[in-house]
PDB file of N, CA and C in Angstrom:
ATOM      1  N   UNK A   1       0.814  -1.191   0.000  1.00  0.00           N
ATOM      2  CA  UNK A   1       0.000   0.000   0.000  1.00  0.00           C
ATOM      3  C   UNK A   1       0.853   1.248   0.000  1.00  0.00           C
ATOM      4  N   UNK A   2       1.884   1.264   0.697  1.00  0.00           N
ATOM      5  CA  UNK A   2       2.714   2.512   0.866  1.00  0.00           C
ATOM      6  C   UNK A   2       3.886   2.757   1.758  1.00  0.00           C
ATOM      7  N   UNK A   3       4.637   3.427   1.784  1.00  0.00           N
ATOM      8  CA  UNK A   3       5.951   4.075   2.408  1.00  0.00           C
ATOM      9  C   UNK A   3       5.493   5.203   3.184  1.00  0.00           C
ATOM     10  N   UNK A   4       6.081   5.351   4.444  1.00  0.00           N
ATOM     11  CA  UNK A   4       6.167   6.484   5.107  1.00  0.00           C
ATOM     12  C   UNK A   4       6.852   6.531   6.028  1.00  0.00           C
ATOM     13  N   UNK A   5       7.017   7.654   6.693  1.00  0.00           N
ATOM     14  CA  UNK A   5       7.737   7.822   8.208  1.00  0.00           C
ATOM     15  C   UNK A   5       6.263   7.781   9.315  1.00  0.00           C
ATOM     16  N   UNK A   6       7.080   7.280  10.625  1.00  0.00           N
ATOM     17  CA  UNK A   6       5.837   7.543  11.719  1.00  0.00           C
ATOM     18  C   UNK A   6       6.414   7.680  12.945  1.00  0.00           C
ATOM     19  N   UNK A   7       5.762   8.435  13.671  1.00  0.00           N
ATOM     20  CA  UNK A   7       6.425   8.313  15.085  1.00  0.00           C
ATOM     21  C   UNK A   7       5.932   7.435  15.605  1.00  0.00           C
ATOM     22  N   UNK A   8       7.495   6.516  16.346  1.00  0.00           N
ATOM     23  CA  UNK A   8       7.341   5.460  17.467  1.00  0.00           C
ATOM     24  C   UNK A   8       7.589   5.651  18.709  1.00  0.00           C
ATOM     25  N   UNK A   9       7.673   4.924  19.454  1.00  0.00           N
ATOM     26  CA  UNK A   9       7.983   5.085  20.964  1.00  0.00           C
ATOM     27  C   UNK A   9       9.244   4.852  20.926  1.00  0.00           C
ATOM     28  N   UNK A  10       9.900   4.380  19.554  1.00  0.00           N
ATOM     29  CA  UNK A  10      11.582   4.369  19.215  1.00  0.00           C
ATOM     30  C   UNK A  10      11.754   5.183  18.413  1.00  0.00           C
ATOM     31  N   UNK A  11      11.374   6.348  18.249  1.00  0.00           N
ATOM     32  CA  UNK A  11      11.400   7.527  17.732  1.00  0.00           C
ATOM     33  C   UNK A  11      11.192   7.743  16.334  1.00  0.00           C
ATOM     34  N   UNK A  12      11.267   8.395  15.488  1.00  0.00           N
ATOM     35  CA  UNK A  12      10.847   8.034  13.844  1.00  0.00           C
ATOM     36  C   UNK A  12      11.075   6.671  13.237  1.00  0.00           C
ATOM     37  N   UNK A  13      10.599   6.246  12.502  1.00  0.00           N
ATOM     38  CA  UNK A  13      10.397   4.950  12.213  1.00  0.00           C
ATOM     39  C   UNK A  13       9.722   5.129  10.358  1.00  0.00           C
ATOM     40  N   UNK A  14      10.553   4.140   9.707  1.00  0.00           N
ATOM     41  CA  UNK A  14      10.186   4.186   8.331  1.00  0.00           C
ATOM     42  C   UNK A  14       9.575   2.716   8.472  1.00  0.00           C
ATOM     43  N   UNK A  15       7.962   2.827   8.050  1.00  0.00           N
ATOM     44  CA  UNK A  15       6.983   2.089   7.910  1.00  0.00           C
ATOM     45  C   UNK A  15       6.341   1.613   6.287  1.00  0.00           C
ATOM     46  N   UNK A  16       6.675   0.406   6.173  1.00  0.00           N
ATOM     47  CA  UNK A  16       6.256   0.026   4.820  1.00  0.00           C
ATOM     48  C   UNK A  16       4.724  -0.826   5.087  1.00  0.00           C
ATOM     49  N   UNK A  17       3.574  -0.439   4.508  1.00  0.00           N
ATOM     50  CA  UNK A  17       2.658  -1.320   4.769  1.00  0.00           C
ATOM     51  C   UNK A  17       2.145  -1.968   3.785  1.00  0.00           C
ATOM     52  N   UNK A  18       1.764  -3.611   3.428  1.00  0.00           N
ATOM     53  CA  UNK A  18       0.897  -4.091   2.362  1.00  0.00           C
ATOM     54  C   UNK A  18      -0.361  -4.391   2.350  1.00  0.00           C
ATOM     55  N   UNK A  19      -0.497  -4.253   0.957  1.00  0.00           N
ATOM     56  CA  UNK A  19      -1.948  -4.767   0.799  1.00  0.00           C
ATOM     57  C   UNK A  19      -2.789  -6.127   1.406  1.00  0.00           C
ATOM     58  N   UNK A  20      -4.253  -5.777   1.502  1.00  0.00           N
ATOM     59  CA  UNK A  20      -5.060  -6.754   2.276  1.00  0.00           C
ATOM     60  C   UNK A  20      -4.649  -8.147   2.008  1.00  0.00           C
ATOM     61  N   UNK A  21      -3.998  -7.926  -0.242  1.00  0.00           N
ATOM     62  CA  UNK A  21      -4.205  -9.431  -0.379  1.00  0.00           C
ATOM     63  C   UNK A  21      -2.935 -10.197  -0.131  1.00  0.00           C
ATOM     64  N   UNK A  22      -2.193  -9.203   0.369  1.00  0.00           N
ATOM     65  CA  UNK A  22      -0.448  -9.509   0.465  1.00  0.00           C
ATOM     66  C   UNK A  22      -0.675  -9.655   1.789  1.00  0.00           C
ATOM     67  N   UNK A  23      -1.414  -9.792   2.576  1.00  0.00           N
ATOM     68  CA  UNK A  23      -1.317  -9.980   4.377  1.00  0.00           C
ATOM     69  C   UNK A  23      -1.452  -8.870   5.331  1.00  0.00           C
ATOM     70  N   UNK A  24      -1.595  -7.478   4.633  1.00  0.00           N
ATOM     71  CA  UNK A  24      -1.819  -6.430   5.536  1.00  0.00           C
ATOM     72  C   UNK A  24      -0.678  -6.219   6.559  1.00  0.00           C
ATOM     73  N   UNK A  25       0.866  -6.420   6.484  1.00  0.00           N
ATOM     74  CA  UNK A  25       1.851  -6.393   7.215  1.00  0.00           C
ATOM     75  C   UNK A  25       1.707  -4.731   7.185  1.00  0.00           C
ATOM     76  N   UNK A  26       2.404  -4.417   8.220  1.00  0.00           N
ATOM     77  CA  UNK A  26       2.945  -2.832   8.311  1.00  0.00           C
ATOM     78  C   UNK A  26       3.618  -3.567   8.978  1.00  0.00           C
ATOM     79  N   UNK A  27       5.308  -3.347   8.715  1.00  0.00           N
ATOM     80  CA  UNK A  27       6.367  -3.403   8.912  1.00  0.00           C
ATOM     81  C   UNK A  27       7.225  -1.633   9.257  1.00  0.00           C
ATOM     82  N   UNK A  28       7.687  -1.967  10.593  1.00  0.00           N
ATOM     83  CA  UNK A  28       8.647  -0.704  11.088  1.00  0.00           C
ATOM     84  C   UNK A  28       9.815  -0.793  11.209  1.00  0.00           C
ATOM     85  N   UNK A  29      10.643   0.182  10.616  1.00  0.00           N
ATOM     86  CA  UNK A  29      12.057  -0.203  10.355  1.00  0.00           C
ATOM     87  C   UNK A  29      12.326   0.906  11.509  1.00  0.00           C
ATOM     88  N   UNK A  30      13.219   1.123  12.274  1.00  0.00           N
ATOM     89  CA  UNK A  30      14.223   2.115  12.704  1.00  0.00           C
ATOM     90  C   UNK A  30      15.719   2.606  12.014  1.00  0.00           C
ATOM     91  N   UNK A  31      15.899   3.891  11.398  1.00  0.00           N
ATOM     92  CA  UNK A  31      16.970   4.138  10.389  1.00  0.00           C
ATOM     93  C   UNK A  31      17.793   5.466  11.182  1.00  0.00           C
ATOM     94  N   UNK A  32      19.034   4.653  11.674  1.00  0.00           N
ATOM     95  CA  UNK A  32      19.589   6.098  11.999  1.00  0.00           C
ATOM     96  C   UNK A  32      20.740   5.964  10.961  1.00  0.00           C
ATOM     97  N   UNK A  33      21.198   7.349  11.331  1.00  0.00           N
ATOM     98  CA  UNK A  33      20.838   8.759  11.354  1.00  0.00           C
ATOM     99  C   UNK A  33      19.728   9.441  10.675  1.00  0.00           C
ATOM    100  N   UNK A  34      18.883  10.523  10.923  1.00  0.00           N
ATOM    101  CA  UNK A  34      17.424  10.374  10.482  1.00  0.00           C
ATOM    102  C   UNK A  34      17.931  11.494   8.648  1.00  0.00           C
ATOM    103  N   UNK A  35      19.059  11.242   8.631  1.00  0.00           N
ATOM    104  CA  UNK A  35      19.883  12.044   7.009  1.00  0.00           C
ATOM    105  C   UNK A  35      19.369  10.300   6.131  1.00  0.00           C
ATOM    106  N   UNK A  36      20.145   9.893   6.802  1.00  0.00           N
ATOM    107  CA  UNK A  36      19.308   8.025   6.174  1.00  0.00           C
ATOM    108  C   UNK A  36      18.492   7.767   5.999  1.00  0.00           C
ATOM    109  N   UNK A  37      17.964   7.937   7.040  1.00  0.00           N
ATOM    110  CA  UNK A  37      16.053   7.936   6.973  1.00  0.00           C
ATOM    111  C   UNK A  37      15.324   8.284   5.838  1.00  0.00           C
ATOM    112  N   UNK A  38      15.969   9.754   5.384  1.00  0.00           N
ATOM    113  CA  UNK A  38      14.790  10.274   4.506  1.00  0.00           C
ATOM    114  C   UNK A  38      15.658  10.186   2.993  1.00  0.00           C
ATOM    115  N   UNK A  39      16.986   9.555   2.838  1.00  0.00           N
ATOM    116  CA  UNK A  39      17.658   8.791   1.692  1.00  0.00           C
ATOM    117  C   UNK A  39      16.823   7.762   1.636  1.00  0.00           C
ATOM    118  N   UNK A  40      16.270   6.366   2.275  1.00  0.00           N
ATOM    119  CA  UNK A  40      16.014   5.451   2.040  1.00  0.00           C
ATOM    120  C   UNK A  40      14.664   5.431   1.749  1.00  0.00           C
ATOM    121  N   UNK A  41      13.870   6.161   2.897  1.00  0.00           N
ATOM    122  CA  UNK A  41      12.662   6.568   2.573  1.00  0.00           C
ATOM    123  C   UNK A  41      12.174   7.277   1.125  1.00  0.00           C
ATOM    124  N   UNK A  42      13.292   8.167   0.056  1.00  0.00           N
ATOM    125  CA  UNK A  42      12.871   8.771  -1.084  1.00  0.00           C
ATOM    126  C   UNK A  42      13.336   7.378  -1.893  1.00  0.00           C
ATOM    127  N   UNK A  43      14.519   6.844  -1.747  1.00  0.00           N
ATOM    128  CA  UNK A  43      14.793   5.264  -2.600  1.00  0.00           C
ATOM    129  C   UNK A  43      13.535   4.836  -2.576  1.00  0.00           C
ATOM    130  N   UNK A  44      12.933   3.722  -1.792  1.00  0.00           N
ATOM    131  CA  UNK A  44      12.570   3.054  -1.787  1.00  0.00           C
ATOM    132  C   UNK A  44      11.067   3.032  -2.111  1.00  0.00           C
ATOM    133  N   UNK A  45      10.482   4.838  -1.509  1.00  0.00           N
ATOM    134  CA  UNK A  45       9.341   5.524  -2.690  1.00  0.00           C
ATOM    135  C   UNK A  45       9.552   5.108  -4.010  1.00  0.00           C
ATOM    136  N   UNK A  46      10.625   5.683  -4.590  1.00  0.00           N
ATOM    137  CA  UNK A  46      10.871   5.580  -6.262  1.00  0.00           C
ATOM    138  C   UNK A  46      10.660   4.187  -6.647  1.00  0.00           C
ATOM    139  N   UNK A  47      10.754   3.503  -5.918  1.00  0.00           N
ATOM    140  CA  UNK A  47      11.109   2.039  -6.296  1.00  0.00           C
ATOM    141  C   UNK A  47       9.744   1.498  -6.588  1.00  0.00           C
ATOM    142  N   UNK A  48       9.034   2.273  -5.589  1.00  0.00           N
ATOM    143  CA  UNK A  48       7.387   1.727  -5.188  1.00  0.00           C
ATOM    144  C   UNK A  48       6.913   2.178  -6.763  1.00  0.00           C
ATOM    145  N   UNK A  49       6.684   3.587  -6.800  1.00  0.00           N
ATOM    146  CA  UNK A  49       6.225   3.981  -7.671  1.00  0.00           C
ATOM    147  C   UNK A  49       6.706   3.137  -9.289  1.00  0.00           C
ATOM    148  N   UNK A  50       8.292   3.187  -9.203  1.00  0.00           N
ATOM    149  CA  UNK A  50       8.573   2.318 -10.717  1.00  0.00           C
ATOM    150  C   UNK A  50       7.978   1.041 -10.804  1.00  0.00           C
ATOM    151  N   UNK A  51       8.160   0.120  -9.837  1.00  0.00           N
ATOM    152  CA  UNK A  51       7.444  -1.568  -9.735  1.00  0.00           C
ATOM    153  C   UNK A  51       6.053  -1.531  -9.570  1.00  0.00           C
ATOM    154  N   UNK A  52       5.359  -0.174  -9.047  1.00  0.00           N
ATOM    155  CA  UNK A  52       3.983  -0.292  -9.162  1.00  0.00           C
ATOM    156  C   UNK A  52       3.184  -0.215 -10.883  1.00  0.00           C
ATOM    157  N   UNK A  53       4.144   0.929 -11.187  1.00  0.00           N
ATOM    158  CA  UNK A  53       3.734   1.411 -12.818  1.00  0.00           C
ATOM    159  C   UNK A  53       3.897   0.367 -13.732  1.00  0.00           C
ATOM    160  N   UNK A  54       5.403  -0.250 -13.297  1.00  0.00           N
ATOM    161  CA  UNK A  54       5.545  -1.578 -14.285  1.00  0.00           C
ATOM    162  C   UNK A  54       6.386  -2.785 -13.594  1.00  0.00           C
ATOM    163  N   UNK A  55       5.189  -3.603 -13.116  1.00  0.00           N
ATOM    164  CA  UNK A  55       6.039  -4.559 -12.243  1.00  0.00           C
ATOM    165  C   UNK A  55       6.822  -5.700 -12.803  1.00  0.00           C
ATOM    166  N   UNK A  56       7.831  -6.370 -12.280  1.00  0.00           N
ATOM    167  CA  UNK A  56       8.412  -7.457 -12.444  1.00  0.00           C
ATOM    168  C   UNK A  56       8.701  -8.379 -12.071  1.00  0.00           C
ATOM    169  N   UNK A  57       7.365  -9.492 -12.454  1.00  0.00           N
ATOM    170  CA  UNK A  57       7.047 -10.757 -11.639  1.00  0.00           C
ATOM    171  C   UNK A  57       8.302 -12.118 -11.798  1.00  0.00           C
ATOM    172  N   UNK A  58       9.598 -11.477 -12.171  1.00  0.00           N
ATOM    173  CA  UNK A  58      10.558 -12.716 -12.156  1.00  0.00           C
ATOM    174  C   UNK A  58      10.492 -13.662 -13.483  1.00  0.00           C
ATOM    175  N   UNK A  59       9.858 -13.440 -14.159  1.00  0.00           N
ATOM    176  CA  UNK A  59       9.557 -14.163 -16.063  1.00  0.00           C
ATOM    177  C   UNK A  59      10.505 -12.933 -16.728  1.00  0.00           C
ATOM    178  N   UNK A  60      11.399 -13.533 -17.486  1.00  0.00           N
ATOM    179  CA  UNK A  60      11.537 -12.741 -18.775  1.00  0.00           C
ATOM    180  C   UNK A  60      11.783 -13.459 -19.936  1.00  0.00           C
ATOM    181  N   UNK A  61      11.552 -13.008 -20.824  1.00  0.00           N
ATOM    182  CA  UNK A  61      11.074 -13.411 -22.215  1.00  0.00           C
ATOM    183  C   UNK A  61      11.781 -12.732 -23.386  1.00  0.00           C
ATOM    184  N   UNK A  62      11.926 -13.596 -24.540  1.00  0.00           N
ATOM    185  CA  UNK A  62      12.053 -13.157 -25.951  1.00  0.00           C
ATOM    186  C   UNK A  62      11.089 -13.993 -26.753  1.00  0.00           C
ATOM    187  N   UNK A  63      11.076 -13.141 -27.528  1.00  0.00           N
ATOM    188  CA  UNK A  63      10.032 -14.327 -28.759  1.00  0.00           C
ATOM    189  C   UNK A  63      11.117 -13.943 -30.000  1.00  0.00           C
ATOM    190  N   UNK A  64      11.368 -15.270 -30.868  1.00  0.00           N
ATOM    191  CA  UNK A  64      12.558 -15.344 -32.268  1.00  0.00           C
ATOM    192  C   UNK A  64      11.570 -15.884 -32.853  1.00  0.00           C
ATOM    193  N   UNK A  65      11.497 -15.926 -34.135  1.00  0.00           N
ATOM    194  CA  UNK A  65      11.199 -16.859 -35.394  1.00  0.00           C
ATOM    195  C   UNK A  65      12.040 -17.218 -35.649  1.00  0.00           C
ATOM    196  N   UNK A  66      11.890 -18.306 -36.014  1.00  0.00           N
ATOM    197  CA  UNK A  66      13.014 -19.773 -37.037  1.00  0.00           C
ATOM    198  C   UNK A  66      12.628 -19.771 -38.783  1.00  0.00           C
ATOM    199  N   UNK A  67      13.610 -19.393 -38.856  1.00  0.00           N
ATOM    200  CA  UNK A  67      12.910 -19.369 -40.411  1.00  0.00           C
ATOM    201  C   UNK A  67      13.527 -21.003 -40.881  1.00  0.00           C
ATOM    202  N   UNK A  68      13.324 -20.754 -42.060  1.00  0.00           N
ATOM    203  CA  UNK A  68      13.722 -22.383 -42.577  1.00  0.00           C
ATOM    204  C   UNK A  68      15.122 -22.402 -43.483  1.00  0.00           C
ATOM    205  N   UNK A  69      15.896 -23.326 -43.016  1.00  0.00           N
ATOM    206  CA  UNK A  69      17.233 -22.684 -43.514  1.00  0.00           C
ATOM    207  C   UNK A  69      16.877 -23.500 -45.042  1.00  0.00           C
ATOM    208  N   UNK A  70      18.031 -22.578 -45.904  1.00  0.00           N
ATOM    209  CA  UNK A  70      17.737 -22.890 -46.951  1.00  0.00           C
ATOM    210  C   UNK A  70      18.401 -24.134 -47.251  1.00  0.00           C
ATOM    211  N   UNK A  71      17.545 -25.342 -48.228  1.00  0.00           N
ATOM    212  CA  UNK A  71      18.359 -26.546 -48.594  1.00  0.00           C
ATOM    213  C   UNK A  71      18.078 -27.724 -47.351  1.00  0.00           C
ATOM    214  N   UNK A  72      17.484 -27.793 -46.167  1.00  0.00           N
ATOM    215  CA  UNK A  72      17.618 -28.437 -45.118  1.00  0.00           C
ATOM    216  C   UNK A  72      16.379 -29.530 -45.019  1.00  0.00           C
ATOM    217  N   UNK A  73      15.287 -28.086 -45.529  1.00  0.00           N
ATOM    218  CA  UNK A  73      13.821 -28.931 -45.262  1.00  0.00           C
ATOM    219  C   UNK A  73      13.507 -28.931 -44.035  1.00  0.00           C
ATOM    220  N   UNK A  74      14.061 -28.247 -43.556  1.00  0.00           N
ATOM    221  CA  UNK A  74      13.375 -28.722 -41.707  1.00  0.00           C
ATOM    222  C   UNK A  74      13.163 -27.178 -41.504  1.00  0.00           C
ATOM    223  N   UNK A  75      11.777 -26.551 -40.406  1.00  0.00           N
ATOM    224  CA  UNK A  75      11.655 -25.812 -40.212  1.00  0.00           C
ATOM    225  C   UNK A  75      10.617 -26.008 -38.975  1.00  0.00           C
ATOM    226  N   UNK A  76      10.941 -24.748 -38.124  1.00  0.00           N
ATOM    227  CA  UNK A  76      10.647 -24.936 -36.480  1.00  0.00           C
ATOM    228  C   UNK A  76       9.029 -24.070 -36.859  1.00  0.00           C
ATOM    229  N   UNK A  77       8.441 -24.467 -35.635  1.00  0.00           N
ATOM    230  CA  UNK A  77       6.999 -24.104 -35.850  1.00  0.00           C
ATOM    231  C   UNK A  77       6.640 -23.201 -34.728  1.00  0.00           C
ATOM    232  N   UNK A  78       6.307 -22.262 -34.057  1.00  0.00           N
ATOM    233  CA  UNK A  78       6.074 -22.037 -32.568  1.00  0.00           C
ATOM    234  C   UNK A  78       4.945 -22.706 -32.351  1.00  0.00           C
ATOM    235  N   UNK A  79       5.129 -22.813 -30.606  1.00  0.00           N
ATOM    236  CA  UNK A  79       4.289 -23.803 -29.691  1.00  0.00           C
ATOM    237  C   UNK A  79       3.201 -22.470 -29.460  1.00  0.00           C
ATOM    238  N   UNK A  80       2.026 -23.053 -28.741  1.00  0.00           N
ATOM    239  CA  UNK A  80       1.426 -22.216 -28.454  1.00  0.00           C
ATOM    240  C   UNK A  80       0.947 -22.542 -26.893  1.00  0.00           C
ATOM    241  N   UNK A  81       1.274 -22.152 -25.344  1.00  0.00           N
ATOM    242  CA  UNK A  81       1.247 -22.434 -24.018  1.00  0.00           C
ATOM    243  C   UNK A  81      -0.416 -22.556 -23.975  1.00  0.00           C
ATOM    244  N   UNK A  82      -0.511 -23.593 -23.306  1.00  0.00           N
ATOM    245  CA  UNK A  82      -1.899 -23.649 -22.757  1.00  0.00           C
ATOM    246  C   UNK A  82      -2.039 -22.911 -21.195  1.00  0.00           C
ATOM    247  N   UNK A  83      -2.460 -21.412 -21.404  1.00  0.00           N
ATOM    248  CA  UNK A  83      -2.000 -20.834 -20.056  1.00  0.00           C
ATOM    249  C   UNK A  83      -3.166 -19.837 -19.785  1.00  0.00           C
ATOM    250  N   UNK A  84      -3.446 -19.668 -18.926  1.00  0.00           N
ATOM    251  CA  UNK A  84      -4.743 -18.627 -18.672  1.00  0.00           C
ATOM    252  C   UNK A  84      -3.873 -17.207 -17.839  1.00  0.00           C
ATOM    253  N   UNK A  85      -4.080 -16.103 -18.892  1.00  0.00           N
ATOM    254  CA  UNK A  85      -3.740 -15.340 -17.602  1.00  0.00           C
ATOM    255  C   UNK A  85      -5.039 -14.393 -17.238  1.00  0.00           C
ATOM    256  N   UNK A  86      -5.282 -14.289 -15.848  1.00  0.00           N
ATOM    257  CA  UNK A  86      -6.292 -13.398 -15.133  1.00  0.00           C
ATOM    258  C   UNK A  86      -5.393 -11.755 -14.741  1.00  0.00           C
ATOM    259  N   UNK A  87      -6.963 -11.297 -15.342  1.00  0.00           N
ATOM    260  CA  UNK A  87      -6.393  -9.914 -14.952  1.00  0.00           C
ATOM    261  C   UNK A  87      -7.384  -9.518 -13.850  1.00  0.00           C
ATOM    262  N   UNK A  88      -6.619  -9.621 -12.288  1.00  0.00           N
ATOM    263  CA  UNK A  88      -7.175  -8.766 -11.239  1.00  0.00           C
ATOM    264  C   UNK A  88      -7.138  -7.424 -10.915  1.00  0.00           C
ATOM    265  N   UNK A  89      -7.921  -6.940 -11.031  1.00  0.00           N
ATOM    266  CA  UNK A  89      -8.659  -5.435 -10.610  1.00  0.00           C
ATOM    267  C   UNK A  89      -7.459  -5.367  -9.915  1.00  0.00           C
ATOM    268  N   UNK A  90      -7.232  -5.380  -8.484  1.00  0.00           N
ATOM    269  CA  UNK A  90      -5.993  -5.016  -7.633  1.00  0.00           C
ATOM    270  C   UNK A  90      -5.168  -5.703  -7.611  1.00  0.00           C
ATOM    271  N   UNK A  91      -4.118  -6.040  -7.879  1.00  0.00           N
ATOM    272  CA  UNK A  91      -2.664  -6.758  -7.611  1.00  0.00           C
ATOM    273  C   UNK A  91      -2.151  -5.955  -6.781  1.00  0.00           C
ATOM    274  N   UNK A  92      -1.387  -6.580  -6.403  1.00  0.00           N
ATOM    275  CA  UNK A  92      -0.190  -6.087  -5.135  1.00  0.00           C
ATOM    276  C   UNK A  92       0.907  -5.711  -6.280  1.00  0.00           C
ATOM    277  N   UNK A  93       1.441  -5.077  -6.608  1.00  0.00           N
ATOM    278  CA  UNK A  93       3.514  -5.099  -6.886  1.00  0.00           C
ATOM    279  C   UNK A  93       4.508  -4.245  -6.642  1.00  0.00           C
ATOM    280  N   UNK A  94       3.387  -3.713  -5.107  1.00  0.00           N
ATOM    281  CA  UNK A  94       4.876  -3.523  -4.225  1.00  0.00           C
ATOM    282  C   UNK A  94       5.220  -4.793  -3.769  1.00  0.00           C
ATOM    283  N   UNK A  95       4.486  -5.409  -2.990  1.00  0.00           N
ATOM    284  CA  UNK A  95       4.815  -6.655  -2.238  1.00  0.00           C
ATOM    285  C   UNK A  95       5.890  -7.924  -3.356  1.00  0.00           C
ATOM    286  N   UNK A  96       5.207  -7.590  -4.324  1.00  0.00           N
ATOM    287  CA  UNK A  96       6.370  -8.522  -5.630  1.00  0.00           C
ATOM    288  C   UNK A  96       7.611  -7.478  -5.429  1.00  0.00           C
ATOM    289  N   UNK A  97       7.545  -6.635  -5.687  1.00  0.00           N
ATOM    290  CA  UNK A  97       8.874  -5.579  -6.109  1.00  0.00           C
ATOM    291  C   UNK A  97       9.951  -5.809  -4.560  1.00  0.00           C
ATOM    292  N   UNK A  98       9.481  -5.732  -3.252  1.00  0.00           N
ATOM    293  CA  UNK A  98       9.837  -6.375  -2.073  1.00  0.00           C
ATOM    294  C   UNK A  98      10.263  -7.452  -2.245  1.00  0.00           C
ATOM    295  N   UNK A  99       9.734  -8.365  -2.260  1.00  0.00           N
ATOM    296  CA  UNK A  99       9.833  -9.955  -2.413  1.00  0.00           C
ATOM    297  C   UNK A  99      11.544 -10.074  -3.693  1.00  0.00           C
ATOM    298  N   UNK A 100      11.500  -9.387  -4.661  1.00  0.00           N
ATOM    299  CA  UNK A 100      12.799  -9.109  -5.463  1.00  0.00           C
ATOM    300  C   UNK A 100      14.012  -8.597  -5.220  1.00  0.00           C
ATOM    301  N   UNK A 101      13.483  -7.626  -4.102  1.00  0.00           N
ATOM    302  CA  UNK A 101      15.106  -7.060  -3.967  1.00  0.00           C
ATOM    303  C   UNK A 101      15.424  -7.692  -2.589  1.00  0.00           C
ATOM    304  N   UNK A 102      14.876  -8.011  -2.139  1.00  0.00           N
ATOM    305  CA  UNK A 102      15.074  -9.118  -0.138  1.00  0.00           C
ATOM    306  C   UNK A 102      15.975 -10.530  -0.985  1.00  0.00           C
TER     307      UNK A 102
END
């Protein structure tokens, strides 16, 4: 869900919290010196925001054609995956984008 600072009873505290479907963690970090604090805290914003806009679930891909060499007679065909993908209204990818750099 989001990044922020909060006051603790251990004094500022950089708080990452997730979504309902990711477990609803709010996690509190303590970061000294509080010059760190608000370095890691603007990192790790940016990070949110880039993996939220375009996340990266750990697949990467090329697609080639095979053409048919000349004289051989043999030529490759592409497969086609029997795969369903669902598109959910809310995904989590901070919690993926987390899960990547840990």
């Amino acid at each position: 869900r989001g990044i922020r600072t909060k006051e603790s009873k251990f004094g500022l505290a950089l708080v990452i919290e997730t979504s309902r479907e990711s477990g609803a963690y709010v996690l509190g970090f303590r970061v000294d010196p509080y010059e760190k604090l608000k370095e890691v805290l603007k990192e790790l914003q940016t990070l949110h925001r880039v993996f939220t806009g375009s996340p990266i679930f750990g697949v990467q891909y090329e697609t080639s054609h095979h053409e048919e060499q000349e004289g051989s007679g043999l030529s490759i065909s592409a497969v086609q995956d029997d795969i369903e993908i669902v598109d959910d209204e809310q995904s989590d990818a901070f919690a993926v984008s987390l899960l990547y750099f840990m």
